[in-house]
Amino acid sequence: MADPATGNVPITVDFESSWGVAKVTPAGRKLSVIECSLMPNRGFQDNPSLRAGWNPAQPFPGAAKPGGTIRLVPNVHSASFFQKLLTGNLVKTGAADPWLATSKLGSTMPKSAIVEFPVTVAGVTKYWRATGVRVQNWTIPIAHEGALIVDIGVGAKNVKLETSAYDASPDDWSAATQIDQTKLQSGFVKIGGSTVGYLRGGSLTGDTRLQDDFRAGVDGRGSLVPMVHNLGGSLDLALDSAAALTYVTDGGVVDVELKWLVETDRYWRVKYHVILEPSGPPVKDGLINVPVNIRGFEDTGTGTAVEFETSVGTDPDVEYA
């Protein structure tokens, strides 16, 4: 028996030309992750016998539904990459130093990607390559201590073991990772643009509700089509007045805005336009402190409920092509 397989920390990512179709010229980016659990999952079904019964002793493979989780500490490169992968758009504003790369959930079809990571078995390196990758869900924790760690659940068309790398010399984004600086800089609750409280903890979640469609896939899924986004999470927030508590309790729409420092003078900001549902008593530690659950709400002005913004040092149109 050979030695157990060991993998390397960095993974390689790239956008596809269309769902499940790679670019003619690869443009891989190597970035560090804590975990990448993409696997060629395929459920098994009981086998029908000639007598029209089911024979659980002889199962057969069901439909291929590969997927998994990518857990990472975002830097300015990877944050914008996943923004574009999730939303399908990345709009640059501002001066060249820094560029502000903004993404919003909306009607734009999300991008798809190739994700690859190497494994070495008995001294031979091979590559697990996932194609047709789209974001299934995400979790963004809120904590004042420690680095930001984001979980991004993904689905894929297929995952195969390849003998050669997708891109032999990808751009190295892993060198830009500064884990000790990816810390929460601010977290506010706003009503009409005015701050009425701050966040003490919690998490933001989202589900793109990807669905398999009925197009036949030659190898793997036929496609992955997003449905209506489902927003959620729970927060522990401190409000500055009884009026703000009344507004939140009555179902008023608020903006939850968080900002993380990911490199010197570079940041990642997330804004949720939501309704908050109180789930506990209003007073704690001498503060109007309310635990709440998040309910998504579409902003009629922008047509979205979630907005991401990254302050980057390179032209997003070039860096994330």
Short mmCIF file of C-alpha atoms in Angstrom, two decimals:
data_model
loop_
_atom_site.label_atom_id
_atom_site.label_comp_id
_atom_site.label_asym_id
_atom_site.label_seq_id
_atom_site.Cartn_x
_atom_site.Cartn_y
_atom_site.Cartn_z
CA MET A 1 0.00 0.00 0.00
CA ALA A 2 1.31 3.45 -0.90
CA ASP A 3 1.73 6.27 1.58
CA PRO A 4 -1.37 8.38 2.22
CA ALA A 5 -2.03 11.21 -0.19
CA THR A 6 -0.84 14.64 0.90
CA GLY A 7 -1.97 17.92 -0.63
CA ASN A 8 -0.45 21.37 -0.86
CA VAL A 9 -2.08 24.39 0.72
CA PRO A 10 -2.49 26.61 -2.39
CA ILE A 11 -5.24 26.02 -4.91
CA THR A 12 -5.44 27.38 -8.45
CA VAL A 13 -8.54 29.22 -9.64
CA ASP A 14 -9.61 30.79 -12.94
CA PHE A 15 -12.83 32.02 -14.51
CA GLU A 16 -14.29 29.97 -17.36
CA SER A 17 -15.35 31.29 -20.76
CA SER A 18 -18.80 29.79 -20.13
CA TRP A 19 -20.26 27.28 -17.70
CA GLY A 20 -18.04 24.17 -17.73
CA VAL A 21 -15.92 25.48 -20.65
CA ALA A 22 -12.33 26.52 -19.97
CA LYS A 23 -10.59 29.47 -21.58
CA VAL A 24 -8.43 28.88 -24.64
CA THR A 25 -5.50 30.41 -22.75
CA PRO A 26 -5.43 29.55 -19.02
CA ALA A 27 -5.00 32.42 -16.57
CA GLY A 28 -4.63 30.62 -13.25
CA ARG A 29 -4.29 32.31 -9.89
CA LYS A 30 -2.69 30.53 -6.96
CA LEU A 31 -4.14 31.38 -3.57
CA SER A 32 -3.89 29.94 -0.09
CA VAL A 33 -6.85 28.26 1.55
CA ILE A 34 -7.43 26.61 4.88
CA GLU A 35 -9.57 23.88 3.37
CA CYS A 36 -10.83 22.77 -0.04
CA SER A 37 -13.23 19.85 0.16
CA LEU A 38 -14.34 19.71 -3.49
CA MET A 39 -15.03 16.07 -4.26
CA PRO A 40 -16.53 14.08 -7.18
CA ASN A 41 -19.60 13.17 -5.12
CA ARG A 42 -22.02 10.69 -6.62
CA GLY A 43 -24.84 9.22 -4.57
CA PHE A 44 -25.66 5.54 -4.84
CA GLN A 45 -29.13 4.08 -5.40
CA ASP A 46 -30.57 0.68 -4.67
CA ASN A 47 -30.57 -1.56 -7.72
CA PRO A 48 -33.94 -2.82 -9.05
CA SER A 49 -34.07 -6.59 -9.53
CA LEU A 50 -35.73 -8.53 -12.34
CA ARG A 51 -38.69 -9.06 -10.03
CA ALA A 52 -39.22 -5.31 -9.84
CA GLY A 53 -37.99 -5.19 -6.26
CA TRP A 54 -35.06 -3.27 -4.85
CA ASN A 55 -31.75 -4.94 -4.14
CA PRO A 56 -29.75 -2.81 -1.69
CA ALA A 57 -26.87 -5.28 -1.90
CA GLN A 58 -26.12 -4.18 -5.48
CA PRO A 59 -26.35 -0.34 -5.61
CA PHE A 60 -25.56 1.62 -8.74
CA PRO A 61 -24.22 5.19 -9.14
CA GLY A 62 -26.74 8.00 -9.18
CA ALA A 63 -26.41 11.45 -10.69
CA ALA A 64 -23.07 13.19 -10.29
CA LYS A 65 -23.35 16.10 -7.85
CA PRO A 66 -19.80 17.18 -7.03
CA GLY A 67 -19.26 20.03 -4.62
CA GLY A 68 -17.69 21.04 -1.34
CA THR A 69 -16.45 23.98 0.70
CA ILE A 70 -13.60 26.41 0.19
CA ARG A 71 -12.48 27.91 3.50
CA LEU A 72 -10.08 30.83 3.26
CA VAL A 73 -8.77 34.02 4.78
CA PRO A 74 -9.59 36.57 2.05
CA ASN A 75 -6.96 38.97 0.77
CA VAL A 76 -7.69 41.76 -1.69
CA HIS A 77 -7.15 39.45 -4.66
CA SER A 78 -9.27 36.50 -3.58
CA ALA A 79 -12.05 38.65 -2.08
CA SER A 80 -12.72 40.35 -5.42
CA PHE A 81 -12.37 37.07 -7.31
CA PHE A 82 -15.12 35.42 -5.25
CA GLN A 83 -17.23 38.59 -5.47
CA LYS A 84 -17.25 38.25 -9.25
CA LEU A 85 -17.77 34.49 -9.04
CA LEU A 86 -20.80 35.01 -6.81
CA THR A 87 -22.45 38.01 -8.47
CA GLY A 88 -21.22 37.87 -12.07
CA ASN A 89 -20.27 41.54 -11.93
CA LEU A 90 -17.38 43.65 -10.67
CA VAL A 91 -17.61 47.41 -11.19
CA LYS A 92 -14.54 49.56 -10.62
CA THR A 93 -14.86 53.16 -9.37
CA GLY A 94 -12.52 55.68 -7.91
CA ALA A 95 -8.91 56.56 -8.62
CA ALA A 96 -6.30 54.01 -9.68
CA ASP A 97 -4.79 53.84 -6.19
CA PRO A 98 -6.87 52.32 -4.85
CA TRP A 99 -9.47 50.97 -7.23
CA LEU A 100 -12.79 50.21 -5.59
CA ALA A 101 -14.24 46.97 -6.94
CA THR A 102 -17.97 46.73 -6.16
CA SER A 103 -20.29 43.76 -6.71
CA LYS A 104 -24.02 43.48 -6.12
CA LEU A 105 -26.35 40.53 -6.11
CA GLY A 106 -28.87 40.95 -8.88
CA SER A 107 -30.19 39.43 -12.07
CA THR A 108 -26.72 38.96 -13.62
CA MET A 109 -25.90 35.29 -14.23
CA PRO A 110 -23.03 34.39 -11.89
CA LYS A 111 -19.62 33.49 -13.23
CA SER A 112 -18.25 29.97 -13.20
CA ALA A 113 -14.73 28.87 -12.37
CA ILE A 114 -12.12 26.16 -12.49
CA VAL A 115 -10.71 25.15 -9.09
CA GLU A 116 -7.72 22.83 -8.90
CA PHE A 117 -5.50 21.52 -6.13
CA PRO A 118 -2.53 19.11 -6.29
CA VAL A 119 -2.17 15.84 -4.42
CA THR A 120 1.00 13.78 -4.19
CA VAL A 121 0.81 10.00 -3.97
CA ALA A 122 4.00 7.91 -3.75
CA GLY A 123 6.03 10.84 -5.05
CA VAL A 124 3.76 11.46 -8.05
CA THR A 125 1.79 14.73 -8.18
CA LYS A 126 -1.67 14.77 -9.74
CA TYR A 127 -4.39 17.40 -9.79
CA TRP A 128 -8.01 17.36 -8.63
CA ARG A 129 -9.71 19.71 -11.07
CA ALA A 130 -13.28 20.95 -10.59
CA THR A 131 -14.99 22.57 -13.60
CA GLY A 132 -18.26 24.45 -13.82
CA VAL A 133 -17.83 25.71 -10.27
CA ARG A 134 -20.47 28.11 -8.92
CA VAL A 135 -21.08 29.47 -5.42
CA GLN A 136 -23.83 27.58 -3.58
CA ASN A 137 -23.75 29.42 -0.25
CA TRP A 138 -21.52 31.46 2.00
CA THR A 139 -20.91 32.20 5.69
CA ILE A 140 -19.20 35.36 6.94
CA PRO A 141 -18.50 35.37 10.71
CA ILE A 142 -18.45 38.58 12.74
CA ALA A 143 -15.85 38.71 15.50
CA HIS A 144 -13.58 41.42 16.87
CA GLU A 145 -10.70 39.06 17.57
CA GLY A 146 -8.80 36.82 15.21
CA ALA A 147 -8.59 36.70 11.44
CA LEU A 148 -11.59 36.69 9.13
CA ILE A 149 -12.29 33.15 7.89
CA VAL A 150 -14.95 32.75 5.21
CA ASP A 151 -16.66 29.51 4.17
CA ILE A 152 -17.80 29.37 0.53
CA GLY A 153 -19.89 26.35 -0.42
CA VAL A 154 -19.70 25.50 -4.12
CA GLY A 155 -21.23 23.12 -6.63
CA ALA A 156 -19.49 21.90 -9.78
CA LYS A 157 -20.13 20.22 -13.11
CA ASN A 158 -17.55 17.55 -12.37
CA VAL A 159 -14.32 16.89 -10.51
CA LYS A 160 -11.60 14.84 -12.20
CA LEU A 161 -8.08 13.70 -11.36
CA GLU A 162 -5.74 15.10 -14.03
CA THR A 163 -2.08 14.28 -14.71
CA SER A 164 -0.98 17.83 -15.59
CA ALA A 165 -1.66 21.24 -14.06
CA TYR A 166 -4.29 23.58 -15.51
CA ASP A 167 -1.72 26.39 -15.58
CA ALA A 168 1.93 25.51 -14.97
CA SER A 169 2.81 29.03 -13.78
CA PRO A 170 -0.26 30.74 -12.29
CA ASP A 171 -0.13 34.23 -10.82
CA ASP A 172 0.83 33.83 -7.17
CA TRP A 173 -1.82 35.54 -5.05
CA SER A 174 -0.87 33.51 -1.97
CA ALA A 175 2.14 35.72 -1.32
CA ALA A 176 -0.20 38.67 -0.67
CA THR A 177 -2.02 36.92 2.17
CA GLN A 178 -1.49 38.69 5.49
CA ILE A 179 -3.51 36.64 7.91
CA ASP A 180 -2.65 38.71 10.97
CA GLN A 181 -4.15 41.86 9.41
CA THR A 182 -7.49 40.49 8.21
CA LYS A 183 -9.40 41.87 11.17
CA LEU A 184 -12.75 43.54 11.66
CA GLN A 185 -12.33 47.29 11.45
CA SER A 186 -15.95 48.37 11.96
CA GLY A 187 -19.46 46.99 12.10
CA PHE A 188 -22.52 49.25 12.10
CA VAL A 189 -26.28 49.18 11.80
CA LYS A 190 -27.64 52.10 9.77
CA ILE A 191 -31.09 53.52 9.08
CA GLY A 192 -31.28 55.74 6.03
CA GLY A 193 -27.50 56.08 6.00
CA SER A 194 -27.27 57.18 9.66
CA THR A 195 -25.58 54.94 12.22
CA VAL A 196 -27.95 53.82 15.00
CA GLY A 197 -25.92 51.03 16.55
CA TYR A 198 -22.99 48.67 16.23
CA LEU A 199 -22.46 44.92 15.95
CA ARG A 200 -21.06 42.87 18.82
CA GLY A 201 -20.95 39.49 17.05
CA GLY A 202 -22.81 37.02 14.86
CA SER A 203 -22.61 35.86 11.25
CA LEU A 204 -23.96 36.66 7.79
CA THR A 205 -25.12 33.85 5.52
CA GLY A 206 -26.45 33.56 2.03
CA ASP A 207 -27.75 30.81 -0.23
CA THR A 208 -27.80 31.16 -4.01
CA ARG A 209 -30.13 28.14 -4.21
CA LEU A 210 -28.42 26.59 -7.22
CA GLN A 211 -30.61 24.14 -9.09
CA ASP A 212 -29.74 21.40 -11.58
CA ASP A 213 -31.57 22.02 -14.82
CA PHE A 214 -32.76 19.33 -17.24
CA ARG A 215 -30.18 19.78 -19.98
CA ALA A 216 -28.31 16.52 -20.38
CA GLY A 217 -24.72 16.70 -19.21
CA VAL A 218 -22.25 14.70 -21.28
CA ASP A 219 -20.13 14.36 -18.18
CA GLY A 220 -21.56 15.52 -14.90
CA ARG A 221 -24.34 18.04 -14.45
CA GLY A 222 -26.20 19.72 -17.28
CA SER A 223 -25.95 23.15 -15.65
CA LEU A 224 -26.32 24.97 -12.36
CA VAL A 225 -28.88 27.75 -12.39
CA PRO A 226 -29.33 30.16 -9.46
CA MET A 227 -32.77 30.77 -8.02
CA VAL A 228 -33.85 33.59 -5.65
CA HIS A 229 -31.16 34.35 -3.10
CA ASN A 230 -31.95 33.44 0.48
CA LEU A 231 -30.27 35.70 3.06
CA GLY A 232 -29.89 34.90 6.72
CA GLY A 233 -27.71 34.96 9.77
CA SER A 234 -27.88 36.14 13.34
CA LEU A 235 -26.47 39.24 15.01
CA ASP A 236 -25.87 40.61 18.46
CA LEU A 237 -26.24 44.37 18.16
CA ALA A 238 -26.19 47.37 20.47
CA LEU A 239 -28.58 50.22 19.58
CA ASP A 240 -28.17 53.84 20.66
CA SER A 241 -31.84 54.63 21.37
CA ALA A 242 -35.25 53.22 22.19
CA ALA A 243 -36.49 54.73 18.91
CA ALA A 244 -34.02 52.57 16.97
CA LEU A 245 -35.22 49.51 18.87
CA THR A 246 -38.83 50.34 18.00
CA TYR A 247 -37.91 50.79 14.34
CA VAL A 248 -36.15 47.42 14.20
CA THR A 249 -38.93 45.65 16.13
CA ASP A 250 -41.57 47.06 13.78
CA GLY A 251 -39.80 45.54 10.77
CA GLY A 252 -38.01 48.62 9.45
CA VAL A 253 -35.33 48.09 6.80
CA VAL A 254 -31.73 48.62 7.95
CA ASP A 255 -28.24 48.36 6.47
CA VAL A 256 -25.76 46.07 8.19
CA GLU A 257 -22.30 47.23 7.14
CA LEU A 258 -19.01 45.54 8.03
CA LYS A 259 -15.47 46.44 7.02
CA TRP A 260 -12.34 44.31 7.34
CA LEU A 261 -8.73 45.44 6.87
CA VAL A 262 -7.11 42.86 4.61
CA GLU A 263 -3.83 44.62 3.76
CA THR A 264 -2.32 47.99 4.57
CA ASP A 265 -4.76 50.64 3.26
CA ARG A 266 -6.83 47.89 1.63
CA TYR A 267 -10.16 46.62 2.88
CA TRP A 268 -13.16 44.39 2.18
CA ARG A 269 -16.64 45.72 2.96
CA VAL A 270 -19.95 43.85 3.05
CA LYS A 271 -23.35 45.54 3.17
CA TYR A 272 -26.63 43.72 3.84
CA HIS A 273 -29.92 45.57 3.22
CA VAL A 274 -32.24 43.59 5.48
CA ILE A 275 -35.01 43.37 8.04
CA LEU A 276 -33.97 42.31 11.54
CA GLU A 277 -36.13 40.04 13.67
CA PRO A 278 -35.45 40.37 17.43
CA SER A 279 -34.99 37.03 19.15
CA GLY A 280 -34.18 37.95 22.74
CA PRO A 281 -34.38 40.54 25.55
CA PRO A 282 -33.44 44.15 24.73
CA VAL A 283 -31.19 44.98 27.70
CA LYS A 284 -27.81 43.42 28.52
CA ASP A 285 -24.59 44.74 30.03
CA GLY A 286 -26.22 48.13 30.49
CA LEU A 287 -26.86 48.46 26.74
CA ILE A 288 -29.90 48.23 24.49
CA ASN A 289 -28.50 44.93 23.29
CA VAL A 290 -30.70 42.87 20.97
CA PRO A 291 -30.00 39.45 19.42
CA VAL A 292 -31.67 39.37 16.00
CA ASN A 293 -32.14 37.11 13.02
CA ILE A 294 -31.69 38.41 9.47
CA ARG A 295 -34.41 38.47 6.85
CA GLY A 296 -33.45 39.52 3.32
CA PHE A 297 -35.04 42.57 1.74
CA GLU A 298 -34.51 43.82 -1.81
CA ASP A 299 -33.54 47.47 -2.10
CA THR A 300 -35.93 48.91 -4.68
CA GLY A 301 -33.42 51.64 -5.50
CA THR A 302 -30.50 49.36 -6.34
CA GLY A 303 -32.37 46.10 -6.94
CA THR A 304 -30.16 44.19 -4.55
CA ALA A 305 -29.94 43.17 -0.93
CA VAL A 306 -26.18 42.48 -0.74
CA GLU A 307 -23.22 44.57 -1.81
CA PHE A 308 -19.51 43.79 -1.63
CA GLU A 309 -16.68 46.28 -2.04
CA THR A 310 -12.93 45.72 -2.13
CA SER A 311 -10.19 48.35 -2.17
CA VAL A 312 -7.60 46.91 -4.58
CA GLY A 313 -4.31 48.14 -5.99
CA THR A 314 -4.69 46.79 -9.53
CA ASP A 315 -7.17 47.37 -12.31
CA PRO A 316 -10.01 44.86 -11.71
CA ASP A 317 -10.75 44.63 -15.46
CA VAL A 318 -7.21 43.30 -15.93
CA GLU A 319 -6.78 41.33 -12.71
CA TYR A 320 -10.09 39.48 -12.89
CA ALA A 321 -10.53 38.93 -16.61
#
